[in-house]
Short mmCIF file of C-alpha atoms in Angstrom, two decimals:
data_model
loop_
_atom_site.label_atom_id
_atom_site.label_comp_id
_atom_site.label_asym_id
_atom_site.label_seq_id
_atom_site.Cartn_x
_atom_site.Cartn_y
_atom_site.Cartn_z
CA MET A 1 89.89 111.57 116.63
CA ILE A 2 86.67 109.78 117.61
CA ASP A 3 86.80 106.23 118.93
CA PRO A 4 84.36 104.12 116.83
CA ALA A 5 83.52 102.17 119.99
CA SER A 6 82.01 105.33 121.50
CA LEU A 7 79.41 105.76 118.72
CA THR A 8 76.40 104.17 120.40
CA ARG A 9 73.57 106.72 120.01
CA ILE A 10 72.93 106.90 116.29
CA GLY A 11 70.53 108.93 114.18
CA PHE A 12 69.46 108.15 110.61
CA LEU A 13 68.59 111.36 108.78
CA THR A 14 66.36 110.09 105.97
CA LEU A 15 66.11 112.24 102.86
CA ALA A 16 63.37 112.12 100.25
CA ASN A 17 63.91 109.15 97.90
CA HIS A 18 66.53 107.62 100.17
CA SER A 19 67.76 104.07 99.59
CA MET A 20 65.86 101.86 102.01
CA ILE A 21 68.20 98.89 101.58
CA ALA A 22 71.20 101.02 102.61
CA CYS A 23 69.45 102.49 105.63
CA ALA A 24 67.86 99.21 106.75
CA ASN A 25 71.15 97.32 106.47
CA ALA A 26 72.85 99.79 108.82
CA LEU A 27 69.97 99.95 111.26
CA GLU A 28 69.40 96.19 111.39
CA ALA A 29 73.07 95.61 112.20
CA LEU A 30 72.60 97.65 115.39
CA ARG A 31 69.43 95.79 116.33
CA MET A 32 71.11 92.44 115.82
CA ALA A 33 74.14 93.49 117.87
CA ASN A 34 71.83 94.24 120.82
CA TYR A 35 70.05 90.91 120.30
CA VAL A 36 73.21 88.81 120.11
CA ALA A 37 74.93 90.62 122.99
CA GLU A 38 71.74 90.49 125.10
CA ALA A 39 72.48 94.06 126.08
CA PRO A 40 71.46 97.53 124.85
CA LEU A 41 74.76 98.35 123.19
CA TYR A 42 73.12 100.74 120.71
CA SER A 43 70.15 103.07 120.49
CA TRP A 44 68.91 104.73 117.33
CA HIS A 45 66.30 107.05 115.88
CA VAL A 46 65.09 107.63 112.34
CA VAL A 47 64.78 111.38 111.89
CA THR A 48 63.95 114.16 109.48
CA LEU A 49 64.30 117.86 110.17
CA ASP A 50 60.64 118.32 111.06
CA GLY A 51 59.56 114.78 111.97
CA THR A 52 57.61 114.17 108.76
CA MET A 53 58.32 110.69 107.43
CA ALA A 54 60.55 110.72 104.34
CA THR A 55 59.42 108.43 101.55
CA ALA A 56 62.14 106.13 100.26
CA SER A 57 62.76 105.50 96.57
CA ASN A 58 60.66 102.31 96.84
CA GLY A 59 57.63 104.28 98.07
CA LEU A 60 57.89 103.12 101.70
CA GLY A 61 59.07 104.89 104.83
CA PHE A 62 60.20 104.34 108.42
CA THR A 63 57.97 104.79 111.45
CA PRO A 64 58.37 106.19 113.93
CA THR A 65 60.21 109.18 112.47
CA LEU A 66 61.18 111.94 114.87
CA ALA A 67 62.18 115.53 114.34
CA LEU A 68 65.95 115.87 114.61
CA HIS A 69 65.71 118.06 117.71
CA GLU A 70 63.55 115.38 119.43
CA ALA A 71 66.13 112.63 119.06
CA GLY A 72 68.18 113.70 122.06
CA PRO A 73 71.97 113.59 122.23
CA LEU A 74 73.58 111.71 119.35
CA ASP A 75 77.09 110.37 118.91
CA LEU A 76 76.67 109.85 115.16
CA LEU A 77 74.24 111.09 112.53
CA LEU A 78 74.10 109.20 109.24
CA VAL A 79 72.66 111.01 106.22
CA CYS A 80 70.65 108.48 104.21
CA GLY A 81 70.69 109.41 100.52
CA GLY A 82 69.37 107.85 97.37
CA VAL A 83 67.75 109.10 94.17
CA ASP A 84 67.84 112.84 93.31
CA VAL A 85 70.06 113.58 96.28
CA ARG A 86 71.04 116.96 94.83
CA HIS A 87 67.44 118.10 95.11
CA ALA A 88 67.36 116.94 98.74
CA ALA A 89 70.54 118.84 99.71
CA THR A 90 68.86 121.99 101.01
CA PRO A 91 70.54 124.90 102.82
CA VAL A 92 68.44 124.13 105.90
CA ILE A 93 69.82 120.59 106.10
CA ALA A 94 73.36 121.89 105.54
CA ASP A 95 72.98 124.36 108.43
CA ALA A 96 71.67 121.63 110.73
CA LEU A 97 74.61 119.36 109.88
CA ARG A 98 77.14 122.15 110.48
CA ARG A 99 75.61 122.81 113.91
CA LEU A 100 75.98 119.14 114.82
CA ALA A 101 79.58 119.14 113.62
CA ARG A 102 80.36 122.16 115.81
CA ARG A 103 78.93 120.27 118.79
CA GLY A 104 81.28 117.36 118.13
CA VAL A 105 78.75 114.92 116.71
CA ALA A 106 80.31 112.50 114.24
CA LEU A 107 78.73 112.66 110.80
CA GLY A 108 78.35 109.99 108.18
CA ALA A 109 76.51 109.10 105.02
CA LEU A 110 74.94 106.10 103.35
CA CYS A 111 74.77 105.73 99.57
CA THR A 112 74.59 109.21 97.97
CA GLY A 113 74.25 110.96 101.33
CA SER A 114 77.94 111.80 100.99
CA PHE A 115 76.92 114.50 98.50
CA VAL A 116 74.93 116.29 101.21
CA LEU A 117 77.92 116.35 103.55
CA ALA A 118 80.17 117.48 100.71
CA ASP A 119 77.77 120.23 99.68
CA ALA A 120 77.76 121.50 103.29
CA GLY A 121 81.57 121.69 103.29
CA LEU A 122 81.84 118.95 105.90
CA LEU A 123 84.05 116.52 103.98
CA ASP A 124 86.86 118.82 102.87
CA PHE A 125 90.22 117.07 103.31
CA TYR A 126 88.57 113.83 104.40
CA ARG A 127 88.64 110.47 102.67
CA CYS A 128 85.17 109.61 101.43
CA ALA A 129 83.28 106.73 99.83
CA VAL A 130 80.24 107.31 97.62
CA HIS A 131 78.08 105.20 95.33
CA TRP A 132 79.87 104.50 92.02
CA GLU A 133 77.14 106.21 89.97
CA ASN A 134 77.99 109.55 91.60
CA LEU A 135 81.75 109.12 91.86
CA SER A 136 82.76 110.85 88.62
CA SER A 137 80.51 113.87 89.03
CA ILE A 138 81.25 114.44 92.70
CA ARG A 139 85.02 114.24 92.11
CA GLU A 140 84.78 117.05 89.56
CA GLU A 141 82.66 119.21 91.84
CA PHE A 142 84.53 118.82 95.16
CA PRO A 143 88.30 118.64 94.49
CA GLU A 144 89.13 119.20 98.19
CA ILE A 145 87.70 115.79 99.10
CA HIS A 146 89.69 112.58 98.65
CA PHE A 147 87.12 110.26 97.10
CA VAL A 148 88.15 106.63 97.18
CA GLU A 149 86.90 103.49 95.44
CA GLU A 150 86.18 101.61 98.65
CA PRO A 151 82.93 100.22 100.08
CA PHE A 152 83.21 102.39 103.18
CA VAL A 153 85.62 104.76 104.89
CA ILE A 154 86.00 105.71 108.55
CA ASP A 155 88.18 108.82 108.63
CA ARG A 156 88.34 110.49 112.03
CA ASP A 157 84.80 111.78 112.73
CA ARG A 158 83.39 111.07 109.26
CA LEU A 159 81.95 107.71 108.22
CA THR A 160 80.86 107.27 104.61
CA CYS A 161 79.88 104.28 102.53
CA THR A 162 78.41 103.22 99.23
CA GLY A 163 74.97 101.66 98.89
CA GLY A 164 73.61 98.13 98.95
CA ILE A 165 75.21 95.95 101.63
CA ALA A 166 78.20 98.24 102.25
CA PRO A 167 76.41 99.92 105.21
CA LEU A 168 76.22 96.52 106.89
CA ASP A 169 79.98 96.14 106.50
CA MET A 170 80.57 99.59 107.96
CA MET A 171 78.35 98.97 110.97
CA LEU A 172 80.08 95.63 111.57
CA GLU A 173 83.30 97.62 111.98
CA LEU A 174 81.64 99.76 114.66
CA ILE A 175 80.27 96.64 116.35
CA ALA A 176 83.71 95.00 116.31
CA ALA A 177 85.23 98.13 117.86
CA ARG A 178 82.72 98.07 120.70
CA GLY A 179 82.08 94.39 121.30
CA GLY A 180 84.99 92.63 119.63
CA ARG A 181 85.33 90.77 116.36
CA GLY A 182 83.54 87.78 117.86
CA LEU A 183 80.36 89.83 118.32
CA ALA A 184 80.59 91.17 114.76
CA ASP A 185 81.00 87.61 113.46
CA LYS A 186 77.91 86.48 115.37
CA VAL A 187 75.91 89.33 113.81
CA SER A 188 77.13 88.20 110.38
CA GLU A 189 76.05 84.64 111.17
CA GLN A 190 72.57 85.79 112.15
CA PHE A 191 72.21 87.52 108.78
CA ILE A 192 73.64 84.42 107.03
CA VAL A 193 76.51 86.51 105.70
CA ASP A 194 79.12 83.87 104.90
CA ARG A 195 82.11 86.16 104.90
CA ALA A 196 84.07 88.16 107.43
CA PRO A 197 83.41 91.90 107.55
CA ARG A 198 85.59 93.72 105.04
CA PRO A 199 88.15 96.13 106.49
CA PRO A 200 87.77 99.81 105.56
CA GLN A 201 90.71 99.63 103.15
CA ALA A 202 89.14 96.81 101.11
CA LYS A 203 88.95 97.89 97.51
CA ALA A 204 85.73 97.99 95.54
CA SER A 205 85.34 98.91 91.90
CA ALA A 206 83.86 102.33 91.26
CA ARG A 207 81.52 100.76 88.73
CA PRO A 208 80.91 97.01 88.89
CA ARG A 209 81.99 95.41 85.61
CA PRO A 210 82.09 91.81 84.46
CA ALA A 211 85.45 90.12 84.80
CA LEU A 212 87.43 90.28 81.58
CA PRO A 213 88.90 86.96 80.43
CA ASP A 214 92.22 88.31 79.12
CA PRO A 215 94.68 90.14 81.41
CA THR A 216 95.91 92.42 78.61
CA LEU A 217 92.33 93.36 77.77
CA ALA A 218 91.61 94.06 81.45
CA ARG A 219 94.67 96.31 81.70
CA ALA A 220 93.64 98.15 78.54
CA VAL A 221 90.15 98.82 79.90
CA ARG A 222 91.54 100.04 83.24
CA LEU A 223 93.91 102.34 81.38
CA MET A 224 91.04 103.75 79.33
CA GLU A 225 88.96 104.32 82.46
CA GLY A 226 91.87 106.11 84.16
CA THR A 227 92.63 108.46 81.26
CA ILE A 228 89.19 109.68 80.23
CA GLU A 229 90.09 113.36 80.56
CA HIS A 230 93.23 112.88 78.46
CA PRO A 231 92.57 109.80 76.30
CA LEU A 232 95.68 108.06 75.02
CA GLY A 233 94.21 106.66 71.83
CA VAL A 234 94.60 103.09 70.66
CA ALA A 235 98.25 103.49 69.62
CA GLY A 236 99.17 105.07 72.95
CA ILE A 237 97.45 102.32 74.94
CA ALA A 238 99.16 99.64 72.85
CA ARG A 239 102.55 101.23 73.59
CA ARG A 240 101.82 101.32 77.32
CA LEU A 241 100.90 97.65 77.27
CA ASP A 242 103.78 96.69 74.95
CA VAL A 243 101.49 95.10 72.37
CA SER A 244 100.63 96.01 68.80
CA PRO A 245 97.49 98.01 67.94
CA ARG A 246 96.40 95.08 65.78
CA HIS A 247 96.64 92.68 68.74
CA LEU A 248 94.59 95.12 70.85
CA GLU A 249 91.99 95.32 68.09
CA ARG A 250 91.71 91.52 67.98
CA LEU A 251 91.27 91.27 71.77
CA PHE A 252 88.48 93.84 71.87
CA ARG A 253 86.69 92.34 68.87
CA ARG A 254 86.91 88.81 70.24
CA HIS A 255 85.82 89.50 73.83
CA LEU A 256 83.79 92.72 73.70
CA GLY A 257 82.42 92.71 70.18
CA THR A 258 83.73 96.16 69.30
CA GLY A 259 87.02 97.86 68.51
CA PRO A 260 89.13 99.60 71.16
CA ALA A 261 88.52 103.08 69.74
CA SER A 262 84.76 102.60 69.82
CA TYR A 263 84.91 101.14 73.33
CA GLN A 264 87.01 104.04 74.59
CA LEU A 265 84.65 106.58 73.07
CA GLY A 266 81.75 104.80 74.74
CA LEU A 267 83.45 105.08 78.14
CA ARG A 268 84.00 108.81 77.66
CA LEU A 269 80.41 109.41 76.59
CA GLU A 270 79.00 107.37 79.48
CA ARG A 271 81.09 109.48 81.85
CA ALA A 272 79.78 112.62 80.13
CA ARG A 273 76.21 111.48 80.65
CA GLU A 274 76.86 110.91 84.36
CA LEU A 275 78.31 114.40 84.69
CA LEU A 276 75.42 115.98 82.83
CA ARG A 277 72.88 114.20 85.00
CA LEU A 278 74.56 114.41 88.39
CA SER A 279 76.72 117.55 88.39
CA VAL A 280 76.25 121.26 87.75
CA LEU A 281 79.34 121.59 85.58
CA PRO A 282 78.79 123.68 82.42
CA ILE A 283 78.33 121.54 79.32
CA THR A 284 81.63 122.79 77.86
CA ASP A 285 83.46 121.71 81.02
CA VAL A 286 81.78 118.30 80.87
CA GLY A 287 83.14 117.84 77.36
CA LEU A 288 86.63 118.85 78.44
CA ALA A 289 86.49 116.54 81.46
CA CYS A 290 85.75 113.67 79.07
CA GLY A 291 88.54 114.42 76.61
CA PHE A 292 86.63 116.43 73.99
CA GLN A 293 88.56 119.56 73.02
CA SER A 294 85.81 120.75 70.64
CA ALA A 295 82.27 121.49 71.82
CA ALA A 296 80.96 120.64 68.36
CA HIS A 297 82.71 117.25 68.36
CA PHE A 298 81.35 116.50 71.85
CA SER A 299 77.80 117.43 70.88
CA THR A 300 77.89 115.41 67.66
CA ALA A 301 79.37 112.31 69.30
CA TYR A 302 76.93 112.52 72.20
CA ALA A 303 73.88 112.88 69.96
CA ARG A 304 75.05 110.00 67.78
CA ARG A 305 75.29 107.68 70.78
CA PHE A 306 72.29 108.76 72.87
CA GLY A 307 69.95 110.26 70.31
CA ARG A 308 69.91 113.74 71.81
CA PRO A 309 72.46 116.52 72.34
CA PRO A 310 74.09 117.26 75.71
CA SER A 311 71.92 120.36 76.21
CA THR A 312 68.76 118.28 76.05
CA GLU A 313 70.23 115.73 78.48
CA ARG A 314 70.98 118.50 80.97
CA ARG A 315 67.46 120.00 80.72
CA THR A 316 65.86 116.57 81.13
CA ALA A 317 68.00 115.71 84.16
CA ALA A 318 67.60 119.05 85.94
CA PRO A 319 65.60 118.73 89.19
CA PRO A 320 62.47 120.88 89.51
CA LYS A 321 62.98 124.24 91.15
CA ALA A 322 61.35 124.88 94.49
CA ASN A 323 58.37 127.23 94.49
CA GLY A 324 58.52 130.49 96.33
#
């Protein structure tokens, strides 16, 4: 068990197309903690394996960027992911992360960087947070990992979080562990964050959705989202909610502009598209994971909704192969 208060020398391993907002939020929290405390509580380095600056998804990058071996001793290395993280998860990076783990360095991830740790086998039997867009696909691919719908998770010597402002919340937890909640609150005030840092167990939706005005409708949608692999059907959902199918139909038509069957099919097909784009599951397995028992039915429904069959989606989403 690693004491979060002991994590003071921190590296940010930036991958190609990383999310700058996620990385900057985490890094700036450390800078502000030093400023408010008027003491060098934290030190940090932005690194890549060879010291070449990694370009973020917005076309910018961090300077200075050091080679990982030039950063000196680290207590924590955070893998900064973003777009096309699967293409950035190379065997060389995996080997470097495993070496750090063997030396007792705590490992973490921002945004989709959790995929890199998972791919290296470094999150097995840990709780893990990951950006909602990757949650479905990564759950299918790494069943040994306990993925949770939380903004961030600190589980022993692994620290993972989603994107956006969640890295700021996670770093505020580290700052509170080292300097007290008062210091973390002062950092929040400096950033004009008008809320207390969220605890690690604070729930966050896997995919942000607008609030639904009717509680029965909200329960129906949650039930559909939780049974995508084995869809209940409209009659089954109505029985679970103790309402009539006709009442369910009226609710969906009134508030969502479509019937419950159509809405449920849309959820399943959106999940299928995520899996096709972000996982390496065979197309047949993608269909099964989304409740389609027939490959032909899956292909027809997918093409009707998105204008192209699943096979074309997979070819379009596939990252380019490395030369040599």
